[in-house]
Amino acid sequence: MMSDARLHIAIILLAALLLPNVCWSHETPIALLEVRETPNGSYLAHWTYSSSTNMQPPTAVFPAHCSFDEPRLDCGERGLIGQLSFERLGKSYSAVVVRISRIDQAAQSFTLTGAQPSVALTPDGKLPLSQVMASYVPLGIEHILLGIDHLLFVLGLMVLVTGVRSLIETITAFTIAHSLTLAAATFGWIGVPEASVNAAIALSIVIVAVEILRERQGERSLTGRFPWAVAFGFGLLHGFGFASALTDIGLPQENVPAALLFFNVGVEIGQIGFVLLVLALVWSHRRLKALLPTWSESVGIYAMGTLASFWFVGRIFNMVITKVAI
Amino acid sequence: MKTTAWAWLTPLILVPGAADAHLVSTRFGELYSGLLHPLTALQHLVPWIALALLGGLQDTRTARWALIAFPISVGCGVVTADLAPGVAYATSVNAASFVVLGLLVAIKKRLPLIEFMALAVIIGITHGYANAATDVQGFGALLYVSGVTLAAYLIITLGTASSHSLAGGPAWGSIAIRAVGSWIAAVGLIYAGFLATT
């Protein structure tokens, strides 16, 4: 008869094989609009987009003096300056990256989001800092809130630690670590394959779940004694995950440090919001003496570990499938 | 103080069109769509807060039961709307819930467990019904229902605990809660009147 552990693994493997779509890491679909100036002064616009649900990109609304008959864009003598905006941005696509290549000028790129669906095009192509902030802070918040794996890891850390000081140390260590690798990977100083990172992120949740259970059983582990160290170590890993999302979104070449900073600020806002919400719920339950039975905590931890194992196996499986296909 | 609160609450309540333009179909996925739908519509958010305030004024056992009964009822309401759409009186019940809950909070009414549960269940089902999304199918629908249910859980849990803490604390705590209840009842009357004339 199959042991419980083997049965557990078999169910996860089977589910991962049957439900491969669920195993993808969270998607942040981005559409790219390239606008290239032609020698006669008009422009050619070309969309590049892909999403798991094959959605159409948002509708581009060019400045009023421009006439757009896809792919041809004619802006007359005034040229391509003025307000460019996108309808339905944020509904299907998180962001649109606009790349404008003018003759005799370096290409300009802008990232627009549902929160900031328009940009004022200027002849020199420089973006005000407020525009970079309005674009990248919401993207950072969206990424962390859509990233159930990141949130689950933070939740695991919160369960693992005891006391406010330890919680602050642990969350701070996680923040510093993922900020470091986010910056390093974005600037291209280090690089790790995205698929491997996503699989490792899932594994980090499994490890935290196991460590929580060990702590519950009275085993004093390294993680229990130094949770901030574990948070820091795995935080480095999660930073690569954030970086891959940011790289997918694209960065304005003139404002890379600002875009990176504001994306990270968005991630931190989302993370702090999540931590505060969990703490508020814990306080509320204690206040109302609505405490869950002890066994439910174990069920939650096992569920977290099982889900993360499922992601891990699924992501490894997808990696293997991709390599075989290549 | 009252005048100020009226000044900003009334226009918001009286413009349901604007309130409906909440983030139903953002890129955050169906779970977040469900979560944000009631939280960004004052015609749902305000009565839910009123119910939470009322829960906090009850004894701890009664308040505790609402944490389970209300979110489940809201979830059932969303599912019911999917199975049997077109029940017009749900909107009227929701408008009435403004006034009833506001008044109960204003007079600091303590209800027996059964009565409070019945109130929470009725309000949960009718508000859940009004929060249904007709354009979401399959797994997305499940996520959407979970999102609305989660919103109900968050509001009732955080609101009830805050109210309970405030009511059991300084003397001004109870007064503040009752004052808020009276504002909610008044705004509810205006909202009901607006609905009756349109």
mmCIF file of N, CA and C in Angstrom, chain A residues 27-29 90-94 142 145-146 280-281 284-285 287-290, chain B residues 25-29 32 60 63-64 67 153-154 157-158 160-162 164-165:
data_model
loop_
_atom_site.group_PDB
_atom_site.id
_atom_site.type_symbol
_atom_site.label_atom_id
_atom_site.label_comp_id
_atom_site.label_asym_id
_atom_site.label_seq_id
_atom_site.Cartn_x
_atom_site.Cartn_y
_atom_site.Cartn_z
ATOM 1 N N GLU A 27 0.497 36.160 -14.630
ATOM 2 C CA GLU A 27 0.807 36.833 -15.875
ATOM 3 C C GLU A 27 0.566 38.332 -15.741
ATOM 4 N N THR A 28 1.455 39.115 -16.284
ATOM 5 C CA THR A 28 1.264 40.553 -16.356
ATOM 6 C C THR A 28 1.324 40.915 -17.833
ATOM 7 N N PRO A 29 0.231 40.751 -18.590
ATOM 8 C CA PRO A 29 0.330 40.934 -20.033
ATOM 9 C C PRO A 29 0.621 42.380 -20.425
ATOM 10 N N GLY A 90 -5.720 48.546 -18.900
ATOM 11 C CA GLY A 90 -5.940 48.124 -17.514
ATOM 12 C C GLY A 90 -7.010 47.055 -17.415
ATOM 13 N N LYS A 91 -7.846 46.931 -18.458
ATOM 14 C CA LYS A 91 -8.886 45.905 -18.402
ATOM 15 C C LYS A 91 -8.335 44.552 -18.829
ATOM 16 N N SER A 92 -7.668 44.546 -19.957
ATOM 17 C CA SER A 92 -7.117 43.277 -20.419
ATOM 18 C C SER A 92 -5.599 43.268 -20.314
ATOM 19 N N TYR A 93 -4.980 44.380 -20.606
ATOM 20 C CA TYR A 93 -3.518 44.468 -20.521
ATOM 21 C C TYR A 93 -3.118 45.379 -19.367
ATOM 22 N N SER A 94 -2.110 44.953 -18.619
ATOM 23 C CA SER A 94 -1.642 45.756 -17.490
ATOM 24 C C SER A 94 -1.009 47.046 -17.966
ATOM 25 N N GLU A 142 0.295 46.262 -8.303
ATOM 26 C CA GLU A 142 -0.429 45.213 -9.023
ATOM 27 C C GLU A 142 0.368 43.909 -9.038
ATOM 28 N N LEU A 145 0.190 42.199 -5.612
ATOM 29 C CA LEU A 145 -1.160 41.721 -5.276
ATOM 30 C C LEU A 145 -1.599 40.570 -6.172
ATOM 31 N N LEU A 146 -1.119 40.579 -7.410
ATOM 32 C CA LEU A 146 -1.431 39.442 -8.292
ATOM 33 C C LEU A 146 -0.545 38.245 -7.984
ATOM 34 N N ALA A 280 -4.426 43.213 11.176
ATOM 35 C CA ALA A 280 -5.730 43.742 11.606
ATOM 36 C C ALA A 280 -6.744 42.614 11.781
ATOM 37 N N LEU A 281 -6.677 41.632 10.891
ATOM 38 C CA LEU A 281 -7.604 40.494 11.006
ATOM 39 C C LEU A 281 -7.304 39.660 12.248
ATOM 40 N N SER A 284 -8.623 41.531 15.151
ATOM 41 C CA SER A 284 -10.091 41.474 15.180
ATOM 42 C C SER A 284 -10.580 40.143 15.751
ATOM 43 N N HIS A 285 -9.980 39.066 15.296
ATOM 44 C CA HIS A 285 -10.400 37.741 15.789
ATOM 45 C C HIS A 285 -10.125 37.589 17.277
ATOM 46 N N ARG A 287 -9.931 40.050 19.439
ATOM 47 C CA ARG A 287 -10.831 40.976 20.137
ATOM 48 C C ARG A 287 -12.216 40.341 20.332
ATOM 49 N N LEU A 288 -12.682 39.647 19.294
ATOM 50 C CA LEU A 288 -14.017 39.038 19.356
ATOM 51 C C LEU A 288 -13.965 37.604 19.890
ATOM 52 N N LYS A 289 -12.792 37.183 20.285
ATOM 53 C CA LYS A 289 -12.569 35.818 20.783
ATOM 54 C C LYS A 289 -13.058 34.782 19.761
ATOM 55 N N ALA A 290 -12.912 35.151 18.507
ATOM 56 C CA ALA A 290 -13.306 34.229 17.428
ATOM 57 C C ALA A 290 -12.066 33.462 16.980
ATOM 58 N N SER B 25 -13.837 45.551 -13.771
ATOM 59 C CA SER B 25 -13.155 44.743 -14.785
ATOM 60 C C SER B 25 -11.695 45.133 -14.943
ATOM 61 N N THR B 26 -11.059 45.368 -13.862
ATOM 62 C CA THR B 26 -9.652 45.718 -13.958
ATOM 63 C C THR B 26 -8.835 44.464 -14.215
ATOM 64 N N ARG B 27 -7.558 44.661 -14.419
ATOM 65 C CA ARG B 27 -6.677 43.565 -14.766
ATOM 66 C C ARG B 27 -6.331 42.710 -13.536
ATOM 67 N N PHE B 28 -6.834 43.069 -12.387
ATOM 68 C CA PHE B 28 -6.442 42.368 -11.166
ATOM 69 C C PHE B 28 -7.061 40.981 -11.055
ATOM 70 N N GLY B 29 -7.858 40.609 -12.035
ATOM 71 C CA GLY B 29 -8.428 39.272 -11.997
ATOM 72 C C GLY B 29 -9.776 39.262 -11.325
ATOM 73 N N TYR B 32 -10.123 39.839 -7.441
ATOM 74 C CA TYR B 32 -10.038 41.239 -7.047
ATOM 75 C C TYR B 32 -11.248 42.028 -7.531
ATOM 76 N N THR B 60 -20.478 39.485 22.701
ATOM 77 C CA THR B 60 -19.384 38.918 21.913
ATOM 78 C C THR B 60 -19.827 37.681 21.132
ATOM 79 N N ALA B 63 -21.846 38.729 18.091
ATOM 80 C CA ALA B 63 -20.953 39.360 17.112
ATOM 81 C C ALA B 63 -20.123 38.309 16.380
ATOM 82 N N ARG B 64 -19.670 37.304 17.128
ATOM 83 C CA ARG B 64 -18.819 36.253 16.557
ATOM 84 C C ARG B 64 -19.549 35.486 15.459
ATOM 85 N N LEU B 67 -19.620 36.875 11.910
ATOM 86 C CA LEU B 67 -18.420 36.722 11.078
ATOM 87 C C LEU B 67 -18.562 35.546 10.117
ATOM 88 N N TYR B 153 -16.390 39.332 4.446
ATOM 89 C CA TYR B 153 -15.674 38.871 5.649
ATOM 90 C C TYR B 153 -14.784 39.989 6.207
ATOM 91 N N LEU B 154 -14.060 40.670 5.315
ATOM 92 C CA LEU B 154 -13.147 41.727 5.768
ATOM 93 C C LEU B 154 -13.915 42.856 6.455
ATOM 94 N N THR B 157 -15.602 41.620 9.804
ATOM 95 C CA THR B 157 -14.628 41.286 10.846
ATOM 96 C C THR B 157 -13.941 42.544 11.390
ATOM 97 N N LEU B 158 -13.388 43.332 10.473
ATOM 98 C CA LEU B 158 -12.665 44.533 10.920
ATOM 99 C C LEU B 158 -13.629 45.541 11.559
ATOM 100 N N THR B 160 -16.712 44.989 12.933
ATOM 101 C CA THR B 160 -17.303 44.526 14.190
ATOM 102 C C THR B 160 -16.287 44.629 15.335
ATOM 103 N N ALA B 161 -15.052 44.210 15.058
ATOM 104 C CA ALA B 161 -14.031 44.259 16.115
ATOM 105 C C ALA B 161 -13.749 45.705 16.526
ATOM 106 N N SER B 162 -13.674 46.593 15.534
ATOM 107 C CA SER B 162 -13.415 48.013 15.847
ATOM 108 C C SER B 162 -14.561 48.599 16.676
ATOM 109 N N HIS B 164 -16.753 46.964 18.487
ATOM 110 C CA HIS B 164 -16.772 46.289 19.792
ATOM 111 C C HIS B 164 -15.743 46.918 20.721
ATOM 112 N N SER B 165 -14.567 47.191 20.159
ATOM 113 C CA SER B 165 -13.486 47.770 20.947
ATOM 114 C C SER B 165 -13.843 49.193 21.382
#
